[in-house]
mmCIF file with all atom_site columns, C-alpha atoms in Angstrom:
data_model
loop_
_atom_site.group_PDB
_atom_site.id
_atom_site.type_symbol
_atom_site.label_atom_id
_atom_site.label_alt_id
_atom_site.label_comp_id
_atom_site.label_asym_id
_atom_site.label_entity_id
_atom_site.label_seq_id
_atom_site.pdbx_PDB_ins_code
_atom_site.Cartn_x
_atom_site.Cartn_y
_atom_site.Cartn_z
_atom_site.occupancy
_atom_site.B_iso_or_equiv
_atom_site.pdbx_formal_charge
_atom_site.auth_seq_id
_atom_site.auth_comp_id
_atom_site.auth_asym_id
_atom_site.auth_atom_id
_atom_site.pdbx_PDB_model_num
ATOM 1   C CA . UNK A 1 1   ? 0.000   0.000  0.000   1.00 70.00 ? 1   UNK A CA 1
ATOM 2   C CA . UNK A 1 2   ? 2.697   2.483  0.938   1.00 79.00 ? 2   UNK A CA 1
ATOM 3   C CA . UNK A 1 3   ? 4.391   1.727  -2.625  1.00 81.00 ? 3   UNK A CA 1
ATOM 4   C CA . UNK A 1 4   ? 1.233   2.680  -4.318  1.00 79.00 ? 4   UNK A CA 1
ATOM 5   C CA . UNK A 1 5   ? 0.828   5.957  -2.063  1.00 77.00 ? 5   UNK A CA 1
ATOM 6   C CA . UNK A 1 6   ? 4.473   6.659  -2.693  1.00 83.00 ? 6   UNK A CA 1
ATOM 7   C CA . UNK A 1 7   ? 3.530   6.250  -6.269  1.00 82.00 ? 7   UNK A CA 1
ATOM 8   C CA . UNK A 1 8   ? 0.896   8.592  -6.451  1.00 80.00 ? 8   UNK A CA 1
ATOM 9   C CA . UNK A 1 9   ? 2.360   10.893 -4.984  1.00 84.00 ? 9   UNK A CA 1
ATOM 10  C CA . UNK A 1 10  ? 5.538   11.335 -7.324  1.00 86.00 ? 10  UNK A CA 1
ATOM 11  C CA . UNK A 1 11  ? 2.996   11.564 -10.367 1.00 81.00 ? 11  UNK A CA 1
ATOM 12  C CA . UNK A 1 12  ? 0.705   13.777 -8.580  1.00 81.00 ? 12  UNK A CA 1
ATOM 13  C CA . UNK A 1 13  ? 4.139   15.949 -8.293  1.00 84.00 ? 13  UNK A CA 1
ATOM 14  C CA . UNK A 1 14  ? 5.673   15.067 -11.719 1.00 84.00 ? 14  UNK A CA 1
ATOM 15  C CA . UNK A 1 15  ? 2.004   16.191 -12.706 1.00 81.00 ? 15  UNK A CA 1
ATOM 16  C CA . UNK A 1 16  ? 2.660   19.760 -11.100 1.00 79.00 ? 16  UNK A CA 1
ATOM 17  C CA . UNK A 1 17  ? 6.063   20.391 -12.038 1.00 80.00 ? 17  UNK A CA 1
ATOM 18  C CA . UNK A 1 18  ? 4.975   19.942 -16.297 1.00 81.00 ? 18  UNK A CA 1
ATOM 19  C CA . UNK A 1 19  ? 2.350   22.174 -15.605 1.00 81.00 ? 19  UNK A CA 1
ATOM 20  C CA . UNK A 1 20  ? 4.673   24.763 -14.353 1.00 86.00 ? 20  UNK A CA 1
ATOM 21  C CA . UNK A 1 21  ? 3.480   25.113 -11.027 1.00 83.00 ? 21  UNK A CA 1
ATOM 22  C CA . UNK A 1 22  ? 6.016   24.419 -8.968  1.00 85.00 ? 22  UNK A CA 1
ATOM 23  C CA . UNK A 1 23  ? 8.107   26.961 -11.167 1.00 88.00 ? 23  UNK A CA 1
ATOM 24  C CA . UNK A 1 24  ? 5.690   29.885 -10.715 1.00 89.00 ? 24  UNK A CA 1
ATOM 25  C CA . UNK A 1 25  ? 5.498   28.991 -6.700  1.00 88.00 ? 25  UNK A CA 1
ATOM 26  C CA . UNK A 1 26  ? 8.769   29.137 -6.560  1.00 89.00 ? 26  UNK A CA 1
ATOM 27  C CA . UNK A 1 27  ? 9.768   32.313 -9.120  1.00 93.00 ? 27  UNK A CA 1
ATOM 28  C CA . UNK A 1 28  ? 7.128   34.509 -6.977  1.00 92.00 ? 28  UNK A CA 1
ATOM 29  C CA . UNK A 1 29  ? 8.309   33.202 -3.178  1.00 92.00 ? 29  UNK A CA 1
ATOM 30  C CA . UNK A 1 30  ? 11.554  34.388 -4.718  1.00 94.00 ? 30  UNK A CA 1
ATOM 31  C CA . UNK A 1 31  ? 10.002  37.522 -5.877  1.00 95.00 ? 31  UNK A CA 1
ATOM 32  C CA . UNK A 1 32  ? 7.944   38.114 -2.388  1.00 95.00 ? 32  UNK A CA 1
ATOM 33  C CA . UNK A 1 33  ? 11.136  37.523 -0.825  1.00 95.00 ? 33  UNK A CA 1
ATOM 34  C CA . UNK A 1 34  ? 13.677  39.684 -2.722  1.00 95.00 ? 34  UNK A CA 1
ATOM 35  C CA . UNK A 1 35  ? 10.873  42.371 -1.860  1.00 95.00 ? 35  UNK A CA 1
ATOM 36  C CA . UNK A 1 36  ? 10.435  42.234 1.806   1.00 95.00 ? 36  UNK A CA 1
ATOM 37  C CA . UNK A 1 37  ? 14.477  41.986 1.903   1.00 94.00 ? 37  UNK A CA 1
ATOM 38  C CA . UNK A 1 38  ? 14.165  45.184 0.173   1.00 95.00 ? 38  UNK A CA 1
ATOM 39  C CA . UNK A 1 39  ? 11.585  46.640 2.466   1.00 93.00 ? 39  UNK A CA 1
ATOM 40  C CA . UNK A 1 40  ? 13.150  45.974 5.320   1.00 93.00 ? 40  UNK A CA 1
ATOM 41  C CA . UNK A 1 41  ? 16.405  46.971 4.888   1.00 93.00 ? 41  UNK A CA 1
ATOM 42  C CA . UNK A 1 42  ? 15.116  50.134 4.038   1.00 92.00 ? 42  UNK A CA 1
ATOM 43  C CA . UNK A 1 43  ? 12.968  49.933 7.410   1.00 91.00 ? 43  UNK A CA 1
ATOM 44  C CA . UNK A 1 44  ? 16.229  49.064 9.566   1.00 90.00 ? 44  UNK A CA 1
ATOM 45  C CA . UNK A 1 45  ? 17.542  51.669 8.088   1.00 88.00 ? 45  UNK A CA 1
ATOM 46  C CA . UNK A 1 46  ? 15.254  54.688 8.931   1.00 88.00 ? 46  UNK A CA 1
ATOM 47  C CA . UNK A 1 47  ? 14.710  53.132 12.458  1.00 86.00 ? 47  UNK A CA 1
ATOM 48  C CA . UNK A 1 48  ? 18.786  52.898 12.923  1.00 84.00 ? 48  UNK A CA 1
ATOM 49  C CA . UNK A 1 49  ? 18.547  56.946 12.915  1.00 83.00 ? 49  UNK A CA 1
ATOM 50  C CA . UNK A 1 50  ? 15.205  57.708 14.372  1.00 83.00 ? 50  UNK A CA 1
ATOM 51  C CA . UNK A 1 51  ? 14.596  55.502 17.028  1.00 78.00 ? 51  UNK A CA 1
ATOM 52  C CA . UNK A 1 52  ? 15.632  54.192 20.264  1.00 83.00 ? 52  UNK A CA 1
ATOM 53  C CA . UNK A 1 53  ? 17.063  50.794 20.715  1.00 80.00 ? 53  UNK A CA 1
ATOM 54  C CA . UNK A 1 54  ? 13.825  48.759 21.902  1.00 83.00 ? 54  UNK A CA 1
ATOM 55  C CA . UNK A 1 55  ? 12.176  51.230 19.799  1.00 83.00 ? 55  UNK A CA 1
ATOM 56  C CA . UNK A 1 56  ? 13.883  49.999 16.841  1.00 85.00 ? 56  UNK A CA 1
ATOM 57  C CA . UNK A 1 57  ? 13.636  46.510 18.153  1.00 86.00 ? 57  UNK A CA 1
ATOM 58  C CA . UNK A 1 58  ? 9.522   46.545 18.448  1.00 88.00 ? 58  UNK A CA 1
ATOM 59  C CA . UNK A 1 59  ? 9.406   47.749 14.982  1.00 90.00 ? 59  UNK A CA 1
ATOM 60  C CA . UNK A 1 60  ? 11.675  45.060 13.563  1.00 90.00 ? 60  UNK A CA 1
ATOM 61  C CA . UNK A 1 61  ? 10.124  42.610 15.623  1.00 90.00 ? 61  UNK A CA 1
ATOM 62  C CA . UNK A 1 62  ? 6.124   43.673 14.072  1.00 91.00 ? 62  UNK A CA 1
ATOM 63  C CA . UNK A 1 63  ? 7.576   44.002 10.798  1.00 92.00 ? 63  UNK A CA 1
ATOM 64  C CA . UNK A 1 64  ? 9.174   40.194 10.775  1.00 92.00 ? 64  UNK A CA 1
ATOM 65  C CA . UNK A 1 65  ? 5.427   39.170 12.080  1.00 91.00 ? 65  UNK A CA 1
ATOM 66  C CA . UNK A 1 66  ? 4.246   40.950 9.069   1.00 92.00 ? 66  UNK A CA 1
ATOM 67  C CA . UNK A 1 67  ? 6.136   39.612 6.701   1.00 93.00 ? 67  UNK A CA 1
ATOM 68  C CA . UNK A 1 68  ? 5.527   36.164 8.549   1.00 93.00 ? 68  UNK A CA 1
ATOM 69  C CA . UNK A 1 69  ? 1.548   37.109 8.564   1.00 91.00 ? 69  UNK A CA 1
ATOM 70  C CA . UNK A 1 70  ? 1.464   37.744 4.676   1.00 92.00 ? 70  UNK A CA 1
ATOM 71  C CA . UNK A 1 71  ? 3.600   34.202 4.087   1.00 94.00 ? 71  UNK A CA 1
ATOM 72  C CA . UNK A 1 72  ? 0.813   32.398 6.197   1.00 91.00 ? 72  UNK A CA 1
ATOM 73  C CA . UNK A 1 73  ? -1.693  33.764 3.346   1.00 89.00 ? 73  UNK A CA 1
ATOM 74  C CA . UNK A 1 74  ? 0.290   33.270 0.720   1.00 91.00 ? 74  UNK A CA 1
ATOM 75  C CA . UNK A 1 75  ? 0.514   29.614 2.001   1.00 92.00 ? 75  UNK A CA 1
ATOM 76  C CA . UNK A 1 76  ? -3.142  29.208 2.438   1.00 90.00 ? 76  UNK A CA 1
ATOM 77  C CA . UNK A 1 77  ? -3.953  30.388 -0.890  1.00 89.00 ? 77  UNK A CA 1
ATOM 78  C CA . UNK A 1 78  ? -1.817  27.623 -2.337  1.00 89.00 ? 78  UNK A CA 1
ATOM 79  C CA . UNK A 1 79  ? -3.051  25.197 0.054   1.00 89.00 ? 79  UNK A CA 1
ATOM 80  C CA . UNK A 1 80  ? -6.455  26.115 -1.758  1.00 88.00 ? 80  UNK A CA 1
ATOM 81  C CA . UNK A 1 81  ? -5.501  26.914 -5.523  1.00 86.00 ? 81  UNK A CA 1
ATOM 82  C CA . UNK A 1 82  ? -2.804  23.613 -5.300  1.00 85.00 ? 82  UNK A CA 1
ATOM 83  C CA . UNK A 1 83  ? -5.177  20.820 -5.064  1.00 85.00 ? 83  UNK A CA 1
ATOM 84  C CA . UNK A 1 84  ? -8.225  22.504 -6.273  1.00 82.00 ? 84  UNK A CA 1
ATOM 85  C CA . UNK A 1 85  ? -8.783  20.256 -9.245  1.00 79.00 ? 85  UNK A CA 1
ATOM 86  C CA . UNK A 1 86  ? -6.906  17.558 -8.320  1.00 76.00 ? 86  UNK A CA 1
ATOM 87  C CA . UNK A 1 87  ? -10.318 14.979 -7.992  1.00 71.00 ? 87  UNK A CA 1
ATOM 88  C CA . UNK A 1 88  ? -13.200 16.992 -9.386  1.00 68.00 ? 88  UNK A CA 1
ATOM 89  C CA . UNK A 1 89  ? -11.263 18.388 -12.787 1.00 66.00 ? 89  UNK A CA 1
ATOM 90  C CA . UNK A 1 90  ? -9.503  14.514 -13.097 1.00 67.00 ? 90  UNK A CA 1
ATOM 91  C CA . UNK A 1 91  ? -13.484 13.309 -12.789 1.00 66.00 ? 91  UNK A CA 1
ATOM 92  C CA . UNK A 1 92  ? -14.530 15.717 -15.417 1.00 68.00 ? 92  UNK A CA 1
ATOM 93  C CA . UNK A 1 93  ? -11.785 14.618 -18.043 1.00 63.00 ? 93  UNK A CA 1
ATOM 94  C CA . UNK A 1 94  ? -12.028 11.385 -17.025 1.00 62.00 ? 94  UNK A CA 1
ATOM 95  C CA . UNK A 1 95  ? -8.173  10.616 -16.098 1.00 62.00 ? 95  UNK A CA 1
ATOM 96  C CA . UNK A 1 96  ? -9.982  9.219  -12.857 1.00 62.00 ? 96  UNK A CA 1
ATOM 97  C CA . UNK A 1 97  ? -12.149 6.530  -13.999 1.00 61.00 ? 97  UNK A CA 1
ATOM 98  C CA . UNK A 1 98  ? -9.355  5.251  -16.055 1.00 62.00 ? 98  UNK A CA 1
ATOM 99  C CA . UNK A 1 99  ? -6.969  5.396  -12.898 1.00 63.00 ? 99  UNK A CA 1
ATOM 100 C CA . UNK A 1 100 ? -9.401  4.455  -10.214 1.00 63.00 ? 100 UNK A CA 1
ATOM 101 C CA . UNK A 1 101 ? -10.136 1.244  -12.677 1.00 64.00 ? 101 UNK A CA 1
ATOM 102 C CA . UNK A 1 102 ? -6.537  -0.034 -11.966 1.00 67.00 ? 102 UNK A CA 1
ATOM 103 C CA . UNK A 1 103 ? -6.048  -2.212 -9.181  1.00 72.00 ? 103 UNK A CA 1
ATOM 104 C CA . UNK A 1 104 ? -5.365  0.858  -6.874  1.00 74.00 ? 104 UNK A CA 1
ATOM 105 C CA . UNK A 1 105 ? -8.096  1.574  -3.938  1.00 78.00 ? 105 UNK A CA 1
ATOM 106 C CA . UNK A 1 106 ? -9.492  4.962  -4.380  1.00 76.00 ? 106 UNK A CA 1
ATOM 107 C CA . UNK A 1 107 ? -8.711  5.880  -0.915  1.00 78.00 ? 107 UNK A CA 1
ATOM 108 C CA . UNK A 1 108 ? -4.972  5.209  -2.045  1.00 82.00 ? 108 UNK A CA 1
ATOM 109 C CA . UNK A 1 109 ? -5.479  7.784  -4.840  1.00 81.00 ? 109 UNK A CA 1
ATOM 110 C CA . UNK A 1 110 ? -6.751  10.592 -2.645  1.00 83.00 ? 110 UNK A CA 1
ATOM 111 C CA . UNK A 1 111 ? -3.915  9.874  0.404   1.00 89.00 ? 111 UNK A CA 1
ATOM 112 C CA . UNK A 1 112 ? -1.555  9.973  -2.374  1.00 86.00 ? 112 UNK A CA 1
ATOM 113 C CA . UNK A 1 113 ? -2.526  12.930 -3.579  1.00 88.00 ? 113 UNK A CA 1
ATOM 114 C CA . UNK A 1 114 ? -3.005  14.533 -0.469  1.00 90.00 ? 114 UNK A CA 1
ATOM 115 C CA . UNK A 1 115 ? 0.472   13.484 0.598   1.00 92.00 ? 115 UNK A CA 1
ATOM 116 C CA . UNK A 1 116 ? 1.756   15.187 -2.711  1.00 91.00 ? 116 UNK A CA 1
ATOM 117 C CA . UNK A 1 117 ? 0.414   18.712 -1.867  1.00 92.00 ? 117 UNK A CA 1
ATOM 118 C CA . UNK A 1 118 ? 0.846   18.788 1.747   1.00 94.00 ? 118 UNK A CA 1
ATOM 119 C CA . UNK A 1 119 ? 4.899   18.239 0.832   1.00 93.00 ? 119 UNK A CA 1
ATOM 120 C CA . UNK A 1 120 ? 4.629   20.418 -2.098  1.00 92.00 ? 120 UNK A CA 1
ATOM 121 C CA . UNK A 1 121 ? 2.691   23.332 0.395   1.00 94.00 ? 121 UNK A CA 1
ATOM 122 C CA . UNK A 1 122 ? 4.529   22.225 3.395   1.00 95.00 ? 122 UNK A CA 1
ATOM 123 C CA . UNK A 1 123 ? 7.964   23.208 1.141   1.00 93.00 ? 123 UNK A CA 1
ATOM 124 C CA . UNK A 1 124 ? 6.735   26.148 -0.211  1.00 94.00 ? 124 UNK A CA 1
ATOM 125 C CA . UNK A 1 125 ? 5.749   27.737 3.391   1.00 95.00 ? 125 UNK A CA 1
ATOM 126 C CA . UNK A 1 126 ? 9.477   26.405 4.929   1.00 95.00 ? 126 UNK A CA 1
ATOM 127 C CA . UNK A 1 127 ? 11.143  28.086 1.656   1.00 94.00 ? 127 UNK A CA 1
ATOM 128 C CA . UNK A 1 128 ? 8.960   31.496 2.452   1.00 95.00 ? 128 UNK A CA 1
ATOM 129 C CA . UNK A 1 129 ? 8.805   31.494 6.115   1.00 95.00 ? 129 UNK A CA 1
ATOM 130 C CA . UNK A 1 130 ? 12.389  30.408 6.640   1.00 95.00 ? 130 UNK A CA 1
ATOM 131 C CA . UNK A 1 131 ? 13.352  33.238 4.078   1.00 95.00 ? 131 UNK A CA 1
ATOM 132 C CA . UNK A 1 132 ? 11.639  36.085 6.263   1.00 95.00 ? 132 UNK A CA 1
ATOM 133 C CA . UNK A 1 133 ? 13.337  34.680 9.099   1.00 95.00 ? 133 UNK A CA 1
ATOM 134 C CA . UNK A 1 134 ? 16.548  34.758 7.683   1.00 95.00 ? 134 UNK A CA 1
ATOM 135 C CA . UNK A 1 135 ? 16.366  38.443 5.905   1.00 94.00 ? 135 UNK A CA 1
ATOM 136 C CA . UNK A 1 136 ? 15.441  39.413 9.484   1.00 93.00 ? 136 UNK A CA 1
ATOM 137 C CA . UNK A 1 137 ? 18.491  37.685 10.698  1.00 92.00 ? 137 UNK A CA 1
ATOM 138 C CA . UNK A 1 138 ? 20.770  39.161 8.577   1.00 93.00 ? 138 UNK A CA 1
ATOM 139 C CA . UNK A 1 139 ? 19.560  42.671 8.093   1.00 91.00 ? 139 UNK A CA 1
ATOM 140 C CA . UNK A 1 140 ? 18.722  43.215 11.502  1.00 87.00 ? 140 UNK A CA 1
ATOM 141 C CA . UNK A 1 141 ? 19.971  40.182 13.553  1.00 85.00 ? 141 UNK A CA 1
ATOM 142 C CA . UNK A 1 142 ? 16.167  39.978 15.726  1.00 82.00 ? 142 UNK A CA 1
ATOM 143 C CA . UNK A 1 143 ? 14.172  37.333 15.553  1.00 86.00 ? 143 UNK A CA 1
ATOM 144 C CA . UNK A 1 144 ? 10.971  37.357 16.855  1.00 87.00 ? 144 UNK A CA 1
ATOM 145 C CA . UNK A 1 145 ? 10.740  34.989 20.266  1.00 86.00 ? 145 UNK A CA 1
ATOM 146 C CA . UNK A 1 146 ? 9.372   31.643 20.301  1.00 88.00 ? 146 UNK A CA 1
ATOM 147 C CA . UNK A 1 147 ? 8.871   31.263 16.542  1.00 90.00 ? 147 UNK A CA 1
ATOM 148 C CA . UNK A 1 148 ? 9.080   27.519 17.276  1.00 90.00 ? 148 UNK A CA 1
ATOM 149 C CA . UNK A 1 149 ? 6.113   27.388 18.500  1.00 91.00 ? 149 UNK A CA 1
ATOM 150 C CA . UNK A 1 150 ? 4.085   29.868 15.947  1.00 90.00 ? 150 UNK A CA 1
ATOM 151 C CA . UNK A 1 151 ? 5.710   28.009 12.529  1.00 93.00 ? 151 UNK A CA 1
ATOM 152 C CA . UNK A 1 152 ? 4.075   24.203 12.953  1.00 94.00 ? 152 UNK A CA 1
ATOM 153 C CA . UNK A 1 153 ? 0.720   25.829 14.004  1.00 91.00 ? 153 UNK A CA 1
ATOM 154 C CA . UNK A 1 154 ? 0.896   28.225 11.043  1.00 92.00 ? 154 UNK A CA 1
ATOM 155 C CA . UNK A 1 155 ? 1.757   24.407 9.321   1.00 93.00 ? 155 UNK A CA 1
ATOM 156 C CA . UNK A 1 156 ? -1.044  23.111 10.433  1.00 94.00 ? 156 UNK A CA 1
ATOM 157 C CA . UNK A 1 157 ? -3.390  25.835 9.001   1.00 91.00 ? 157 UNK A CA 1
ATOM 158 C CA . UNK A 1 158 ? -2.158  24.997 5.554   1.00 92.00 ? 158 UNK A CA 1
ATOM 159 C CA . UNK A 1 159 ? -2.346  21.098 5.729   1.00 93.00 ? 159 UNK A CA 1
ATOM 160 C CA . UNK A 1 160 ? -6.244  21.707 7.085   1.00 93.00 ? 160 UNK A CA 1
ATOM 161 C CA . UNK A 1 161 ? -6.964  23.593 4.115   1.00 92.00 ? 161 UNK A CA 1
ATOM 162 C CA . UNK A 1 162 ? -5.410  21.256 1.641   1.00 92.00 ? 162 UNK A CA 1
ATOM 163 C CA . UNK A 1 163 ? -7.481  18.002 3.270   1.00 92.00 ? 163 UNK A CA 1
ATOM 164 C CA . UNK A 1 164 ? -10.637 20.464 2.548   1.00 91.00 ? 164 UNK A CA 1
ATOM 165 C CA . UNK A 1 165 ? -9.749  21.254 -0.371  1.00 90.00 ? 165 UNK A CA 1
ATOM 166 C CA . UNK A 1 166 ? -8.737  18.002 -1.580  1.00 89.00 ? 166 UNK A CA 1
ATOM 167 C CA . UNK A 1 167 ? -12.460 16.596 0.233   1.00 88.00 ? 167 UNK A CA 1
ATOM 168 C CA . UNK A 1 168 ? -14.306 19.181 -1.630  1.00 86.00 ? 168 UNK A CA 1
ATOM 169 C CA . UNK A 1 169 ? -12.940 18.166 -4.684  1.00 81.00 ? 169 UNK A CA 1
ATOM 170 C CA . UNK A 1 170 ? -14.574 14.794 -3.994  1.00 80.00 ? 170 UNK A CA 1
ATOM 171 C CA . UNK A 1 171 ? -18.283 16.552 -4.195  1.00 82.00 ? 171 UNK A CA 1
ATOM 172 C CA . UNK A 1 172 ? -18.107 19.478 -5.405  1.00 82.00 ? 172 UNK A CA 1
ATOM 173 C CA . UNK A 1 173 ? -16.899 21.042 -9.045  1.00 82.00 ? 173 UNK A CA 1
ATOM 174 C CA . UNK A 1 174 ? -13.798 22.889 -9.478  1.00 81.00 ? 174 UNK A CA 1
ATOM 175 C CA . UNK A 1 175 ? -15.055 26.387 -9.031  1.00 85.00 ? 175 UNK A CA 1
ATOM 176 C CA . UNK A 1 176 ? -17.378 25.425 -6.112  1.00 87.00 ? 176 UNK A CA 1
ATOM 177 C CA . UNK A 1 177 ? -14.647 24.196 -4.420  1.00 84.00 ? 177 UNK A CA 1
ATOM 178 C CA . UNK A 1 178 ? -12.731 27.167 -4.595  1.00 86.00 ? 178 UNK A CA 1
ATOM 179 C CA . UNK A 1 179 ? -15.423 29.329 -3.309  1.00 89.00 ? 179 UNK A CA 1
ATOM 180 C CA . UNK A 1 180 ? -16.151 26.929 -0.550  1.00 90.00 ? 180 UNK A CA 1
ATOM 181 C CA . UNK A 1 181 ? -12.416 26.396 0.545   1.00 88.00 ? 181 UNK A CA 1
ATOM 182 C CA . UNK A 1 182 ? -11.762 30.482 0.243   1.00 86.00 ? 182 UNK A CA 1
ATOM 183 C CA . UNK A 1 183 ? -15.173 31.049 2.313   1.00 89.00 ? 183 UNK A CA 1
ATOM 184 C CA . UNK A 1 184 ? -14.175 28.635 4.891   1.00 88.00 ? 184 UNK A CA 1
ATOM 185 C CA . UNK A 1 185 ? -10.081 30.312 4.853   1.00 87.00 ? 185 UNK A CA 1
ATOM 186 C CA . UNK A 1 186 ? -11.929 34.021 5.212   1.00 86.00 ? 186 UNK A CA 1
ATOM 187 C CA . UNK A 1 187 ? -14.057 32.841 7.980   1.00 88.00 ? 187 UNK A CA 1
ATOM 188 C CA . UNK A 1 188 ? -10.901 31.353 10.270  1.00 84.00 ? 188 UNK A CA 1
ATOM 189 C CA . UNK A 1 189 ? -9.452  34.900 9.236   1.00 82.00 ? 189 UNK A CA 1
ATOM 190 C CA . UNK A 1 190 ? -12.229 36.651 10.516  1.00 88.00 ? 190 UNK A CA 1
ATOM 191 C CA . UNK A 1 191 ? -12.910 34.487 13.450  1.00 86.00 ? 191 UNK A CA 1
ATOM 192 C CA . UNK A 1 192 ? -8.743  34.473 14.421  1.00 82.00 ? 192 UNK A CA 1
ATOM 193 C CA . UNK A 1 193 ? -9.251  38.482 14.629  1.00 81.00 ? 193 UNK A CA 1
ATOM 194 C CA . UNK A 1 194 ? -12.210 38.248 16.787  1.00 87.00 ? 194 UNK A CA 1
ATOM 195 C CA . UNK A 1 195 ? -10.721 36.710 18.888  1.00 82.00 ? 195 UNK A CA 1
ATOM 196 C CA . UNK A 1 196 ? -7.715  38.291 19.401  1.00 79.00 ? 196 UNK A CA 1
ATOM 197 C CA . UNK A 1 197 ? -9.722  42.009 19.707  1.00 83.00 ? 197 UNK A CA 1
ATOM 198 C CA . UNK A 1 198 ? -11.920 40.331 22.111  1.00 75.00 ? 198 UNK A CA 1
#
């Protein structure tokens, strides 16, 4: 079983790297970081003249969270757009009847699938997040404490959203999907800053 999951798996990532998608995930992390680098070097900068020391610090510190807070979204949204189509547009062409008529079990299919886009997500948020962390580093030398704790749970956000998406896939047509998984990622948004304000 684990052969056949292994299996899947490397097409399901074969099947993403010919359709360019792990290029343009990785060509615009690059981009977002080369960007915040920018930013805030310009940022330590100004704050090197005009503010105190734990002044300066704070600042750095919120910006890093920033830059950390925008990689979390940029993460979900792949989590989402990633595995989209994965079932419902491979039921609609009809790649999925001819696979699922192999001697495979269709629960194989959908772990290995899943298993594809959680490492394929799960890479592009370490590439992203450990880049932040590291143009903080350097520029700066802060680091914000206890990101140990925050990175797995911000992890765990995107591997939720790809088993939803991948599940929705299951029911629901491409677009629906979308709109459902988006709706759902908006409403933990929503609901993460009501609770924090309250």
């Amino acid at each position: 079983m684990m052969r056949r999951l292994l299996a899947i798996a490397r097409l399901t990532i074969h099947e993403a790297a010919r359709r360019r998608i792990l290029l343009a995930t990785f060509l615009c992390g690059t981009a977002f970081l080369v960007v915040f680098g920018i930013g805030f070097h310009f940022v330590d900068r100004d704050l090197r003249t005009k503010a105190t020391y734990l002044g300066r610090r704070m600042m750095l510190t919120f910006f890093t969270l920033a830059g950390l807070c925008a990689v979390t979204s940029r993460a979900g949204m792949t989590a989402v757009l990633l595995p989209v189509d994965t079932l419902s547009g491979e039921i609609t062409s009809g790649v999925m009847q001819t696979l699922a008529s192999k001697p495979i079990r269709r629960s194989e299919i959908v772990l290995g699938k899943w298993l594809a886009h959680i490492g394929v997500v799960a890479a592009y948020f370490a590439l992203l997040a450990g880049g932040v962390l590291v143009v903080a580093r350097l520029i700066s030398g802060n680091v914000p404490p206890h990101v140990e704790r925050g990175l797995p749970l911000m992890l765990l956000e995107a591997a939720i959203l790809v088993t939803l998406s991948i599940a929705g896939g299951a029911r629901l047509s491409t677009v629906t999907n979308g709109i459902v998984a988006f709706g759902l990622y908006g409403l933990a948004f929503i609901g993460s800053w009501v609770e924090q304000i309250g």
